[in-house]
Amino acid sequence: NLKVGRRSAALKDFVHSLSCFENGKSFLDVGSWEHQYKLSIDLHDAAADAACALGAVSDVQKYSLSVLSHATSLEDKLNAMLAIVKSLRKSLALQEAKQWGVKFLQELGEEPCRI
C-alpha cells in the first residue's frame, strides 16, 4: 500500500494515494510503533502529505500529531512538522501556522526572529 500510494502521489492522484496510505495503516497492529516503526512513520508521513495536498488540515494534523507523539528522533519528526505548517499556510490559517512554526523552531533549538 505504501508503494502504490507513493506512485499515485507522484501522479498527483492524492485521493487514491491517501486511500492507499489509510488502508496500509489499517493493517498496522497496536504495537506497530514499536515493532514496525519505520513503516509506521512512512505511512503516517505519506498520509499527512497526501492530506495536505488535498487541503484536509484536520487529517494532516491527525497523522502528523501521531508521528510527533511516537517518533523517537527529531529527524523522524521533521516531515510531520513541515506538513502541519504547510497545511495551515495553504488554508490561510497564517497565525496558527506561525505559532506551530515557532514551536517547531524552538524544538529544533533555534530562536525564531521576532517580527
Backbone as CSV, one residue per row, in Angstrom:
resi,resn,N_x,N_y,N_z,CA_x,CA_y,CA_z,C_x,C_y,C_z
1,ASN,0.815,-1.202,0.000,0.000,0.000,0.000,0.853,1.257,0.000
2,LEU,1.983,1.228,0.694,2.872,2.382,0.723,3.435,2.657,-0.665
3,LYS,3.878,1.612,-1.327,4.474,1.766,-2.656,3.439,2.282,-3.665
4,VAL,2.252,1.693,-3.672,1.196,2.105,-4.601,0.756,3.540,-4.291
5,GLY,0.635,3.861,-3.013,0.257,5.215,-2.618,1.269,6.246,-3.068
6,ARG,2.544,5.900,-2.951,3.598,6.827,-3.410,3.550,7.013,-4.929
7,ARG,3.267,5.934,-5.641,3.129,6.062,-7.099,1.950,6.956,-7.454
8,SER,0.839,6.783,-6.761,-0.341,7.618,-7.006,-0.045,9.077,-6.687
9,ALA,0.675,9.314,-5.608,1.041,10.687,-5.247,1.946,11.302,-6.311
10,ALA,2.861,10.510,-6.838,3.747,11.013,-7.899,2.956,11.405,-9.140
11,LEU,1.825,10.744,-9.349,0.944,11.060,-10.477,-0.094,12.126,-10.107
12,LYS,0.049,12.685,-8.919,-0.858,13.727,-8.410,-2.276,13.224,-8.158
13,ASP,-2.437,11.933,-7.951,-3.734,11.356,-7.607,-3.760,11.194,-6.083
14,PHE,-3.955,12.333,-5.402,-3.836,12.343,-3.950,-5.004,11.667,-3.245
15,VAL,-6.170,11.644,-3.869,-7.309,10.942,-3.270,-6.983,9.450,-3.179
16,HIS,-6.499,8.883,-4.281,-6.139,7.458,-4.284,-4.951,7.193,-3.371
17,SER,-3.959,8.078,-3.393,-2.781,7.839,-2.562,-3.161,7.867,-1.075
18,LEU,-4.003,8.823,-0.670,-4.416,8.867,0.725,-5.182,7.603,1.100
19,SER,-6.016,7.135,0.198,-6.758,5.898,0.440,-5.802,4.720,0.636
20,CYS,-4.767,4.658,-0.175,-3.768,3.584,-0.042,-3.050,3.658,1.302
21,PHE,-2.662,4.866,1.701,-1.948,5.018,2.968,-2.849,4.671,4.150
22,GLU,-4.102,5.103,4.084,-5.042,4.768,5.162,-5.285,3.263,5.215
23,ASN,-5.383,2.640,4.053,-5.547,1.191,4.005,-4.329,0.495,4.614
24,GLY,-3.146,0.960,4.272,-1.929,0.400,4.844,-1.889,0.548,6.351
25,LYS,-2.315,1.712,6.850,-2.349,1.932,8.297,-3.303,0.975,8.993
26,SER,-4.363,0.592,8.299,-5.348,-0.301,8.915,-4.765,-1.687,9.203
27,PHE,-3.688,-2.039,8.535,-3.043,-3.327,8.770,-2.028,-3.290,9.920
28,LEU,-1.717,-2.098,10.395,-0.769,-1.984,11.500,-1.455,-2.392,12.799
29,ASP,-0.739,-3.137,13.618,-1.331,-3.528,14.895,-1.038,-2.469,15.956
30,VAL,-1.540,-2.694,17.147,-1.404,-1.732,18.240,0.061,-1.431,18.552
31,GLY,0.914,-2.402,18.449,2.323,-2.214,18.763,3.184,-1.827,17.577
32,SER,2.569,-1.347,16.522,3.330,-1.071,15.294,4.402,-0.007,15.481
33,TRP,4.168,0.935,16.386,5.179,1.971,16.596,6.440,1.387,17.219
34,GLU,6.326,0.241,17.843,7.493,-0.417,18.418,8.045,-1.491,17.487
35,HIS,7.158,-2.238,16.832,7.593,-3.382,16.040,7.776,-3.071,14.560
36,GLN,7.070,-2.086,14.068,7.177,-1.682,12.660,7.319,-0.162,12.591
37,TYR,8.296,0.332,13.310,8.487,1.772,13.485,8.634,2.512,12.154
38,LYS,9.550,2.071,11.330,9.829,2.760,10.056,8.590,2.763,9.164
39,LEU,7.908,1.650,9.062,6.696,1.578,8.254,5.613,2.498,8.822
40,SER,5.493,2.535,10.133,4.504,3.413,10.774,4.804,4.875,10.463
41,ILE,6.058,5.270,10.597,6.461,6.650,10.265,6.158,6.939,8.803
42,ASP,6.578,6.047,7.922,6.404,6.269,6.483,4.934,6.390,6.092
43,LEU,4.079,5.519,6.607,2.656,5.575,6.266,1.994,6.847,6.800
44,HIS,2.309,7.209,8.031,1.709,8.413,8.609,2.222,9.675,7.908
45,ASP,3.515,9.746,7.633,4.063,10.907,6.917,3.457,11.029,5.529
46,ALA,3.368,9.908,4.828,2.818,9.933,3.472,1.340,10.323,3.488
47,ALA,0.593,9.814,4.474,-0.822,10.179,4.602,-0.956,11.668,4.892
48,ALA,-0.098,12.207,5.742,-0.136,13.645,6.044,0.164,14.469,4.795
49,ASP,1.142,14.041,4.001,1.477,14.763,2.769,0.308,14.742,1.777
50,ALA,-0.322,13.585,1.612,-1.461,13.478,0.693,-2.626,14.321,1.191
51,ALA,-2.893,14.271,2.486,-3.975,15.075,3.057,-3.682,16.562,2.883
52,CYS,-2.429,16.943,3.003,-2.033,18.341,2.802,-2.325,18.774,1.372
53,ALA,-1.979,17.922,0.423,-2.230,18.234,-0.988,-3.728,18.383,-1.261
54,LEU,-4.542,17.684,-0.491,-5.995,17.756,-0.655,-6.626,18.873,0.172
55,GLY,-5.815,19.551,0.982,-6.336,20.632,1.815,-7.095,20.151,3.039
56,ALA,-6.863,18.926,3.450,-7.553,18.333,4.601,-6.729,18.573,5.870
57,VAL,-6.827,19.783,6.401,-5.991,20.201,7.526,-6.164,19.291,8.740
58,SER,-7.392,18.917,9.059,-7.605,18.077,10.248,-6.951,16.703,10.081
59,ASP,-6.971,16.168,8.867,-6.298,14.888,8.622,-4.786,15.035,8.718
60,VAL,-4.263,16.132,8.181,-2.821,16.386,8.286,-2.422,16.404,9.754
61,GLN,-3.184,17.115,10.554,-2.848,17.200,11.977,-2.971,15.843,12.662
62,LYS,-4.002,15.081,12.319,-4.189,13.758,12.925,-2.974,12.864,12.661
63,TYR,-2.556,12.771,11.404,-1.428,11.907,11.057,-0.112,12.454,11.610
64,SER,0.072,13.761,11.489,1.331,14.372,11.937,1.476,14.331,13.444
65,LEU,0.397,14.585,14.172,0.483,14.539,15.626,0.757,13.118,16.123
66,SER,0.284,12.133,15.384,0.601,10.747,15.721,2.103,10.499,15.573
67,VAL,2.674,11.000,14.489,4.126,10.874,14.303,4.859,11.599,15.421
68,LEU,4.451,12.834,15.699,5.148,13.622,16.717,5.082,12.972,18.096
69,SER,4.008,12.274,18.379,3.897,11.641,19.701,4.638,10.314,19.792
70,HIS,4.958,9.705,18.649,5.627,8.400,18.678,7.071,8.416,18.180
71,ALA,7.455,9.430,17.442,8.797,9.464,16.851,9.864,9.491,17.935
72,THR,10.926,8.775,17.686,11.998,8.675,18.673,13.182,9.587,18.366
73,SER,13.139,10.255,17.232,14.225,11.175,16.897,13.651,12.434,16.262
74,LEU,14.394,13.488,16.374,13.984,14.754,15.784,13.892,14.627,14.263
75,GLU,14.808,13.884,13.687,14.796,13.671,12.233,13.480,13.036,11.772
76,ASP,12.960,12.108,12.565,11.701,11.440,12.213,10.494,12.357,12.365
77,LYS,10.663,13.464,13.067,9.568,14.411,13.275,9.496,15.499,12.206
78,LEU,10.563,15.693,11.450,10.658,16.847,10.557,9.543,16.924,9.515
79,ASN,9.239,15.824,8.852,8.195,15.856,7.830,6.840,16.185,8.445
80,ALA,6.572,15.642,9.623,5.300,15.919,10.302,5.206,17.397,10.675
81,MET,6.305,17.951,11.147,6.332,19.377,11.488,6.033,20.228,10.260
82,LEU,6.712,19.911,9.179,6.521,20.657,7.935,5.093,20.517,7.410
83,ALA,4.551,19.324,7.470,3.193,19.091,6.955,2.163,19.936,7.703
84,ILE,2.301,20.032,9.010,1.365,20.839,9.793,1.434,22.305,9.376
85,VAL,2.635,22.856,9.341,2.787,24.273,8.992,2.330,24.529,7.556
86,LYS,2.713,23.649,6.642,2.346,23.813,5.239,0.835,23.765,5.045
87,SER,0.167,22.825,5.712,-1.286,22.709,5.538,-2.008,23.921,6.107
88,LEU,-1.533,24.429,7.230,-2.151,25.624,7.803,-1.927,26.844,6.922
89,ARG,-0.733,26.943,6.357,-0.435,28.062,5.454,-1.313,27.999,4.214
90,LYS,-1.452,26.797,3.655,-2.288,26.636,2.455,-3.752,26.958,2.731
91,SER,-4.206,26.721,3.956,-5.604,27.006,4.301,-5.770,28.447,4.800
92,LEU,-4.702,29.213,4.725,-4.672,30.616,5.129,-4.866,30.830,6.634
93,ALA,-4.591,29.818,7.415,-4.584,29.958,8.869,-3.177,30.401,9.270
94,LEU,-2.835,31.603,8.863,-1.450,32.062,8.945,-0.958,32.240,10.381
95,GLN,-1.801,32.749,11.258,-1.380,32.932,12.645,-1.096,31.584,13.305
96,GLU,-1.958,30.622,13.063,-1.751,29.287,13.633,-0.507,28.636,13.025
97,ALA,-0.299,28.824,11.723,0.903,28.295,11.064,2.154,28.904,11.688
98,LYS,2.087,30.199,11.961,3.228,30.882,12.578,3.494,30.328,13.978
99,GLN,2.438,30.106,14.751,2.601,29.579,16.109,3.242,28.194,16.093
100,TRP,2.757,27.319,15.197,3.358,25.992,15.076,4.807,26.104,14.615
101,GLY,5.062,26.993,13.644,6.421,27.166,13.138,7.387,27.596,14.223
102,VAL,6.968,28.539,15.056,7.805,28.998,16.162,8.061,27.847,17.133
103,LYS,7.016,27.085,17.446,7.158,25.939,18.349,8.168,24.936,17.795
104,PHE,8.069,24.653,16.498,8.979,23.680,15.893,10.407,24.203,15.831
105,LEU,10.575,25.483,15.535,11.926,26.054,15.524,12.565,25.946,16.906
106,GLN,11.781,26.208,17.933,12.306,26.086,19.294,12.674,24.641,19.609
107,GLU,11.861,23.694,19.146,12.171,22.289,19.369,13.460,21.892,18.646
108,LEU,13.734,22.558,17.535,14.958,22.294,16.788,16.168,23.025,17.381
109,GLY,15.904,23.814,18.452,16.999,24.510,19.102,17.288,25.882,18.514
110,GLU,16.391,26.385,17.702,16.567,27.696,17.092,15.675,28.719,17.775
111,GLU,16.158,29.929,17.875,15.356,31.010,18.421,14.800,31.805,17.234
112,PRO,13.488,31.761,17.054,12.897,32.451,15.901,13.028,33.957,16.005
113,CYS,13.072,34.607,14.854,13.136,36.067,14.794,11.813,36.649,15.260
114,ARG,11.866,37.745,15.905,10.643,38.475,16.317,10.382,39.559,15.291
115,ILE,9.201,39.474,14.674,8.852,40.471,13.650,7.661,41.265,14.122
